[in-house]
Coordinates of C-alpha atoms in Angstrom, one line a residue:
Chain A
X1 CA 11.3 -7.9 -12.6
X2 CA 11.1 -5.6 -9.7
X3 CA 14.2 -5.6 -7.4
X4 CA 14.4 -3.6 -4.2
X5 CA 17.9 -3.5 -2.6
X6 CA 18.6 -2.0 0.8
X7 CA 21.8 -0.1 1.2
X8 CA 21.4 0.5 5.0
X9 CA 21.2 0.6 7.9
X10 CA 23.9 3.2 7.8
X11 CA 26.0 3.7 10.9
X12 CA 26.1 6.2 12.6
X13 CA 22.6 7.4 11.5
X14 CA 22.3 10.8 9.8
X15 CA 22.9 13.5 12.3
X16 CA 20.6 16.5 12.9
X17 CA 21.4 19.0 10.1
X18 CA 23.8 16.7 8.3
X19 CA 23.3 16.7 4.5
X20 CA 22.0 13.3 3.7
X21 CA 22.9 13.5 0.0
X22 CA 26.6 13.9 0.6
X23 CA 26.2 10.9 3.0
X24 CA 24.2 8.9 0.7
X25 CA 26.7 9.3 -2.0
X26 CA 29.6 8.2 0.1
X27 CA 27.6 5.1 1.4
X28 CA 26.7 4.1 -2.1
X29 CA 30.3 4.6 -3.2
X30 CA 31.8 2.6 -0.3
X31 CA 29.5 -0.3 -1.1
X32 CA 30.4 -0.2 -4.8
X33 CA 26.8 0.4 -5.9
X34 CA 26.5 1.5 -9.6
X35 CA 23.1 3.2 -10.4
X36 CA 21.4 3.0 -13.8
X37 CA 19.0 5.2 -15.6
X38 CA 15.5 4.4 -14.5
X39 CA 16.3 3.2 -11.0
X40 CA 14.3 4.7 -8.2
X41 CA 16.0 5.8 -4.9
X42 CA 13.9 5.6 -1.8
X43 CA 14.9 7.7 1.2
X44 CA 13.2 7.3 4.6
X45 CA 11.4 10.6 5.4
X46 CA 12.9 10.5 8.8
X47 CA 16.4 10.8 7.2
X48 CA 15.1 14.0 5.4
X49 CA 13.7 15.3 8.6
X50 CA 16.9 14.9 10.5
X51 CA 18.8 16.4 7.6
X52 CA 16.5 19.5 7.6
X53 CA 16.8 19.8 11.4
X54 CA 13.3 18.9 11.9
X55 CA 14.1 17.4 15.3
X56 CA 12.8 19.7 18.1
X57 CA 12.5 19.5 21.9
X58 CA 9.0 19.0 23.3
X59 CA 9.6 22.1 25.4
X60 CA 9.3 24.2 22.2
X61 CA 5.5 24.1 22.8
X62 CA 5.6 25.0 26.5
X63 CA 3.3 27.9 25.8
X64 CA -0.1 26.6 24.6
X65 CA -2.5 29.0 23.1
X66 CA -6.2 29.2 23.9
X67 CA -7.5 27.4 20.7
X68 CA -5.0 24.6 21.2
X69 CA -6.0 24.2 24.9
X70 CA -9.7 23.9 23.9
X71 CA -9.0 21.4 21.2
X72 CA -6.8 19.5 23.5
X73 CA -9.6 19.4 26.1
X74 CA -12.3 18.4 23.5
X75 CA -10.4 15.4 22.2
X76 CA -8.5 14.5 25.4
X77 CA -5.1 15.1 23.7
X78 CA -1.9 16.4 25.3
X79 CA -1.8 20.2 25.2
X80 CA 1.9 20.6 23.9
X81 CA 1.1 18.1 21.1
X82 CA -2.1 19.8 20.2
X83 CA -0.3 23.1 19.8
X84 CA 2.4 21.3 17.7
X85 CA -0.3 19.7 15.5
X86 CA -2.0 23.1 14.9
X87 CA 1.3 24.5 13.8
X88 CA 2.3 21.5 11.6
X89 CA -0.9 20.1 10.1
X90 CA -2.2 21.0 6.7
X91 CA -5.6 20.1 7.9
X92 CA -7.1 19.0 11.3
X93 CA -9.6 16.3 10.4
X94 CA -10.8 15.4 13.9
X95 CA -9.9 13.6 17.0
X96 CA -10.7 10.7 19.3
X97 CA -9.6 9.7 22.8
X98 CA -6.4 11.6 22.8
X99 CA -5.5 11.2 19.1
X100 CA -5.6 13.9 16.5
X101 CA -6.2 13.0 12.9
X102 CA -4.6 15.2 10.4
X103 CA -3.8 15.6 6.7
X104 CA -0.2 16.5 5.9
X105 CA 2.0 16.3 2.9
X106 CA -0.6 14.5 0.8
X107 CA -1.5 11.8 3.4
X108 CA -3.9 11.3 6.2
X109 CA -1.6 10.9 9.3
X110 CA -1.9 11.0 13.0
X111 CA -0.7 14.2 14.7
X112 CA 0.7 15.8 11.4
X113 CA 3.4 13.1 11.4
X114 CA 4.9 14.4 14.7
X115 CA 6.7 11.2 16.0
X116 CA 8.6 10.3 19.2
X117 CA 10.1 7.1 17.7
X118 CA 13.7 7.4 16.6
X119 CA 14.0 10.7 18.3
X120 CA 16.4 11.8 20.9
X121 CA 14.7 11.6 24.5
X122 CA 12.5 14.7 25.1
X123 CA 12.4 15.5 21.3
X124 CA 10.1 14.8 18.4
X125 CA 10.7 14.3 14.7
X126 CA 8.5 16.5 12.4
X127 CA 7.5 15.6 8.9
X128 CA 9.9 16.9 6.4
X129 CA 9.4 20.1 4.6
X130 CA 8.7 20.1 0.8
X131 CA 9.1 16.2 0.3
X132 CA 8.7 16.6 -3.6
X133 CA 11.4 19.2 -3.6
X134 CA 13.7 16.9 -1.6
X135 CA 13.0 14.1 -4.2
X136 CA 13.9 16.5 -6.9
X137 CA 17.2 17.4 -5.1
X138 CA 18.0 13.7 -5.2
X139 CA 17.2 13.3 -8.9
X140 CA 19.4 16.5 -9.7
X141 CA 22.2 15.4 -7.5
X142 CA 22.6 12.0 -9.2
X143 CA 22.2 13.5 -12.6
X144 CA 24.9 16.0 -11.9
X145 CA 27.3 13.8 -10.0
X146 CA 26.7 10.3 -11.3
X147 CA 25.4 11.2 -14.8
X148 CA 22.3 8.9 -14.2
X149 CA 18.6 9.7 -14.5
X150 CA 17.1 8.1 -11.5
X151 CA 13.7 8.7 -9.9
X152 CA 13.3 9.4 -6.2
X153 CA 10.7 8.9 -3.5
X154 CA 10.6 10.1 0.1
X155 CA 9.1 7.2 2.1
X156 CA 7.0 7.4 5.2
X157 CA 4.6 4.9 6.7
X158 CA 0.9 5.2 7.1
X159 CA -2.1 3.3 8.5
X160 CA -4.9 2.1 6.1
X161 CA -8.6 2.0 6.8
X162 CA -9.8 -1.4 8.1
X163 CA -6.3 -2.9 8.1
X164 CA -3.8 -3.5 10.9
X165 CA -0.2 -2.4 10.6
X166 CA 1.4 0.2 8.4
X167 CA 2.5 0.4 4.8
X168 CA 5.0 2.5 3.1
X169 CA 3.7 5.6 1.2
X170 CA 5.4 8.1 -1.1
X171 CA 5.5 11.4 0.7
X172 CA 7.4 13.0 -2.1
X173 CA 8.1 12.0 -5.7
X174 CA 10.3 13.3 -8.6
X175 CA 11.6 11.7 -11.8
X176 CA 9.0 9.0 -12.3
X177 CA 5.3 9.1 -13.1
X178 CA 3.6 8.4 -9.8
X179 CA 0.4 7.1 -11.5
X180 CA 0.1 4.7 -14.3
X181 CA -3.2 5.4 -16.1
X182 CA -4.8 2.3 -17.7
X183 CA -8.1 3.9 -18.5
X184 CA -9.1 3.2 -22.0
X185 CA -6.6 0.3 -22.2
X186 CA -8.3 -3.0 -23.4
X187 CA -8.9 -5.7 -20.7
X188 CA -8.4 -9.3 -21.6
X189 CA -11.8 -9.3 -23.6
X190 CA -10.8 -6.1 -25.4
X191 CA -13.3 -3.9 -23.5
X192 CA -11.8 -0.6 -22.2
X193 CA -10.8 -0.4 -18.6
X194 CA -12.8 2.3 -17.0
X195 CA -11.3 3.2 -13.7
X196 CA -7.9 1.5 -13.3
X197 CA -5.1 3.9 -12.3
X198 CA -2.2 2.3 -10.5
X199 CA -0.4 4.3 -7.9
X200 CA 3.1 3.4 -8.9
X201 CA 4.8 5.7 -6.3
X202 CA 2.9 4.3 -3.3
X203 CA 3.4 0.7 -4.5
X204 CA 7.2 1.3 -4.8
X205 CA 7.2 3.0 -1.3
X206 CA 5.4 -0.1 0.2
X207 CA 8.0 -2.4 -1.2
X208 CA 10.9 -0.1 -0.1
X209 CA 9.5 0.3 3.4
X210 CA 9.4 -3.5 3.8
X211 CA 13.0 -3.8 3.1
X212 CA 13.9 -0.7 5.2
X213 CA 12.8 -2.2 8.4
X214 CA 11.9 -0.3 11.5
X215 CA 13.8 2.9 11.0
X216 CA 11.5 4.5 8.4
Chain B
X1 CA 16.9 -7.7 -1.1
X2 CA 13.4 -8.1 -2.3
X3 CA 12.8 -9.6 -5.8
X4 CA 9.4 -9.7 -7.5
X5 CA 9.4 -11.6 -10.7
X6 CA 6.5 -11.9 -13.0
X7 CA 5.6 -15.2 -14.5
X8 CA 2.7 -14.0 -16.7
X9 CA 0.8 -12.9 -18.6
X10 CA -0.2 -16.5 -19.3
X11 CA -1.9 -17.1 -22.6
X12 CA -4.7 -18.1 -22.9
X13 CA -6.0 -16.7 -19.7
X14 CA -7.3 -19.0 -17.0
X15 CA -10.7 -20.3 -18.3
X16 CA -13.9 -20.2 -16.1
X17 CA -13.8 -23.3 -13.9
X18 CA -10.2 -24.2 -14.9
X19 CA -8.0 -25.1 -12.0
X20 CA -5.4 -22.5 -11.7
X21 CA -3.0 -24.6 -9.6
X22 CA -2.5 -27.2 -12.3
X23 CA -2.1 -24.4 -14.8
X24 CA 0.3 -22.4 -12.6
X25 CA 2.4 -25.6 -12.1
X26 CA 2.7 -26.0 -15.9
X27 CA 3.6 -22.4 -16.5
X28 CA 6.3 -22.4 -13.9
X29 CA 7.6 -25.7 -15.3
X30 CA 7.6 -24.5 -18.9
X31 CA 9.6 -21.4 -17.8
X32 CA 12.1 -23.6 -15.9
X33 CA 11.3 -21.6 -12.6
X34 CA 12.7 -23.2 -9.6
X35 CA 11.1 -22.2 -6.2
X36 CA 12.8 -22.1 -2.9
X37 CA 11.6 -22.2 0.7
X38 CA 10.5 -18.9 1.9
X39 CA 9.4 -17.5 -1.5
X40 CA 5.9 -16.0 -1.7
X41 CA 3.6 -16.7 -4.5
X42 CA 1.2 -14.0 -5.5
X43 CA -1.9 -14.9 -7.5
X44 CA -4.3 -12.3 -8.8
X45 CA -7.7 -12.6 -7.2
X46 CA -9.4 -12.5 -10.6
X47 CA -7.5 -15.8 -11.5
X48 CA -9.0 -17.4 -8.4
X49 CA -12.5 -16.0 -9.2
X50 CA -12.3 -17.5 -12.8
X51 CA -11.1 -20.7 -11.4
X52 CA -14.0 -20.9 -8.9
X53 CA -16.5 -20.0 -11.6
X54 CA -17.3 -16.8 -10.0
X55 CA -18.0 -15.2 -13.4
X56 CA -21.8 -14.6 -13.8
X57 CA -24.1 -13.0 -16.2
X58 CA -25.7 -9.8 -15.0
X59 CA -29.1 -11.2 -16.0
X60 CA -28.6 -13.3 -12.8
X61 CA -30.0 -10.4 -10.9
X62 CA -32.9 -9.7 -13.1
X63 CA -35.3 -10.0 -10.2
X64 CA -34.6 -7.2 -7.8
X65 CA -36.2 -7.5 -4.3
X66 CA -37.9 -4.7 -2.4
X67 CA -35.0 -3.9 -0.1
X68 CA -32.5 -3.6 -3.0
X69 CA -34.8 -1.4 -5.0
X70 CA -35.1 1.0 -2.1
X71 CA -31.4 1.1 -1.5
X72 CA -30.6 1.4 -5.3
X73 CA -33.0 4.5 -5.3
X74 CA -31.6 6.0 -2.2
X75 CA -28.1 6.0 -3.5
X76 CA -28.8 6.3 -7.2
X77 CA -27.3 2.9 -7.9
X78 CA -28.2 0.4 -10.6
X79 CA -30.9 -2.0 -9.3
X80 CA -29.3 -5.3 -10.5
X81 CA -25.9 -4.2 -9.0
X82 CA -27.5 -3.3 -5.7
X83 CA -29.2 -6.7 -5.6
X84 CA -25.8 -8.3 -6.3
X85 CA -24.0 -6.2 -3.6
X86 CA -26.6 -7.2 -1.0
X87 CA -25.9 -10.8 -1.8
X88 CA -22.1 -10.4 -2.0
X89 CA -21.1 -7.8 0.6
X90 CA -20.0 -8.7 4.1
X91 CA -21.1 -5.2 5.2
X92 CA -22.8 -2.3 3.2
X93 CA -21.0 0.8 4.6
X94 CA -23.0 3.4 2.6
X95 CA -23.2 4.9 -0.8
X96 CA -22.9 8.1 -2.8
X97 CA -24.1 9.0 -6.4
X98 CA -24.4 5.6 -7.8
X99 CA -21.6 4.0 -5.9
X100 CA -22.0 1.5 -3.1
X101 CA -19.3 1.2 -0.5
X102 CA -18.8 -2.1 1.2
X103 CA -16.6 -4.3 3.3
X104 CA -15.7 -7.7 1.8
X105 CA -12.9 -10.3 2.5
X106 CA -11.2 -7.9 4.9
X107 CA -11.0 -4.8 2.7
X108 CA -13.2 -1.8 2.1
X109 CA -14.1 -2.1 -1.5
X110 CA -16.7 -0.7 -3.9
X111 CA -19.7 -2.9 -4.9
X112 CA -18.3 -5.9 -2.8
X113 CA -15.6 -6.3 -5.5
X114 CA -18.1 -7.0 -8.3
X115 CA -16.2 -6.0 -11.3
X116 CA -16.9 -5.7 -15.1
X117 CA -13.2 -5.4 -16.1
X118 CA -11.7 -8.5 -17.5
X119 CA -15.1 -10.1 -17.6
X120 CA -16.8 -11.4 -20.7
X121 CA -19.4 -9.0 -22.1
X122 CA -22.6 -9.0 -20.1
X123 CA -20.9 -10.7 -17.2
X124 CA -19.2 -9.6 -14.0
X125 CA -16.4 -11.2 -12.0
X126 CA -17.2 -11.6 -8.2
X127 CA -14.6 -11.6 -5.4
X128 CA -13.3 -15.1 -4.8
X129 CA -14.7 -17.2 -2.0
X130 CA -12.4 -17.9 1.0
X131 CA -9.2 -16.3 -0.2
X132 CA -7.3 -17.4 2.8
X133 CA -8.3 -21.0 2.0
X134 CA -7.1 -20.6 -1.6
X135 CA -3.7 -19.3 -0.4
X136 CA -3.5 -22.4 1.9
X137 CA -4.3 -24.6 -1.2
X138 CA -1.4 -22.9 -3.0
X139 CA 1.0 -23.5 -0.1
X140 CA -0.1 -27.2 0.3
X141 CA 0.2 -27.8 -3.5
X142 CA 3.7 -26.7 -3.6
X143 CA 4.7 -28.4 -0.5
X144 CA 3.3 -31.8 -1.9
X145 CA 4.3 -31.5 -5.5
X146 CA 7.6 -29.5 -5.3
X147 CA 8.7 -30.1 -1.8
X148 CA 9.1 -26.4 -1.0
X149 CA 7.7 -24.4 1.7
X150 CA 6.4 -21.2 0.0
X151 CA 4.1 -18.6 1.3
X152 CA 1.1 -17.4 -0.8
X153 CA -1.1 -14.3 -1.1
X154 CA -4.2 -13.7 -3.2
X155 CA -3.8 -10.1 -4.6
X156 CA -6.6 -7.7 -5.4
X157 CA -6.4 -4.0 -5.9
X158 CA -8.0 -1.3 -3.7
X159 CA -8.3 2.4 -3.4
X160 CA -6.9 4.4 -0.4
X161 CA -8.4 7.3 1.4
X162 CA -7.0 10.7 0.1
X163 CA -4.8 9.2 -2.7
X164 CA -5.5 8.7 -6.3
X165 CA -4.9 5.3 -8.1
X166 CA -5.1 1.8 -6.7
X167 CA -2.6 -0.4 -4.7
X168 CA -2.3 -4.2 -4.5
X169 CA -3.7 -5.6 -1.3
X170 CA -3.5 -9.1 0.2
X171 CA -7.0 -10.5 0.1
X172 CA -5.8 -13.9 1.3
X173 CA -2.6 -15.0 3.1
X174 CA -1.2 -18.4 4.0
X175 CA 2.3 -19.6 5.0
X176 CA 3.8 -16.2 6.0
X177 CA 3.2 -13.9 8.9
X178 CA 1.1 -11.2 7.6
X179 CA 2.1 -8.6 10.3
X180 CA 5.7 -8.0 11.5
X181 CA 5.3 -6.6 15.1
X182 CA 8.0 -4.2 16.0
X183 CA 6.4 -2.9 19.2
X184 CA 8.8 -3.1 22.1
X185 CA 11.8 -3.2 19.8
X186 CA 14.4 -0.5 20.3
X187 CA 14.5 2.6 18.0
X188 CA 17.8 4.1 17.0
X189 CA 18.0 5.7 20.5
X190 CA 17.1 2.5 22.4
X191 CA 13.6 3.6 23.3
X192 CA 11.0 1.0 22.6
X193 CA 8.9 1.5 19.6
X194 CA 5.3 1.9 20.7
X195 CA 3.1 1.5 17.6
X196 CA 4.9 0.0 14.7
X197 CA 3.5 -3.0 13.2
X198 CA 4.3 -3.6 9.5
X199 CA 1.7 -5.1 7.3
X200 CA 4.0 -7.4 5.3
X201 CA 1.3 -9.2 3.3
X202 CA -0.1 -5.8 1.9
X203 CA 3.4 -4.5 1.2
X204 CA 4.2 -7.6 -0.7
X205 CA 0.8 -7.4 -2.5
X206 CA 1.6 -3.8 -3.6
X207 CA 4.8 -4.9 -5.1
X208 CA 3.4 -7.8 -6.7
X209 CA 0.5 -5.9 -8.3
X210 CA 2.9 -3.4 -9.7
X211 CA 4.6 -6.1 -11.6
X212 CA 1.3 -7.8 -12.6
X213 CA 0.1 -5.0 -14.7
X214 CA -3.5 -4.5 -15.6
X215 CA -4.9 -7.9 -15.2
X216 CA -5.3 -8.1 -11.4

């Protein structure tokens, strides 16, 4: 049985620079939640971004360099956003009609995850820094303070080729095996499975994001 | 709270041509499962394929036509499989080193979903026919026989760009809204969300496939 229980929304939301772990601890405590070994804690990546102070004014990119200007022109993208993307993206994959396609933190994502939704007016939220490290901090926190061995995932949402709508995705993982390798295991006829590796972390992220609602 | 409860594995597995609905009914009954309105039933697409008799010997494609032969040569793919893919795929997207990339039943999938795993030796399992229609049959069955309004998804697994491992995906859906459209809803600052549409069906499929294990 898989159980996904929401603890949020938390009110007020995490402030810029506020440590979400202290807050999460308090929220769990006030709700009387008891954690057990083997449970997985899913935290929205935006919560981590806020906590890390990764909320910045658009005016940050008022000076646009020559390369950014040329790329912006080529793809019809906003100059400030192109400058921001060049700074943030791990890879720029291409662009189309004002959109820039990038690779960042292990997923293909528009504009390096730079997002205006759930950001103060005139500001954007950036992808968190080191999501695996953040997942590790969560695992260590709960081991030290609660004495339980949980797993942790940092959840973002992403688009999928040929499908409408977004799905949760594990931007960071710690304390659980992200892949369940079934290769070599027998199928129902006893023949070995040749390709099947299940992405456990992303499957859990999809379930968690469904329960989180619109604030991920 | 999201709860995903497995009812299988069922033993023996669904036979070729056996109606899975009769069987599902019996299995739920023998386990004392009570369904409620709003629950979603997830059935592995392979169960549907078996039920539909979509398990065929490879020798079926012993005669390979001229087009199939040329495509097989071009991509280094097996001739029989190329012939099968041309018959099965909704679109042939391309190929690479023996693999054929296709679009079928609403998802990008290798070889039109033709699969040797969990198939009798010398046979392959084909993608089910009309997965939405099958999901509808499930919904209607439980409405008529149990008097409950459930939703249904037919679950397969698929690869995702840039990620290792597979995820569950909803090949067919009935009785639930597959997309939750949040566009225009306020974010935490009251600004309208511009893009967010959540793929509920695929999120549920990912969670269900995780619980199903290797037989999906």
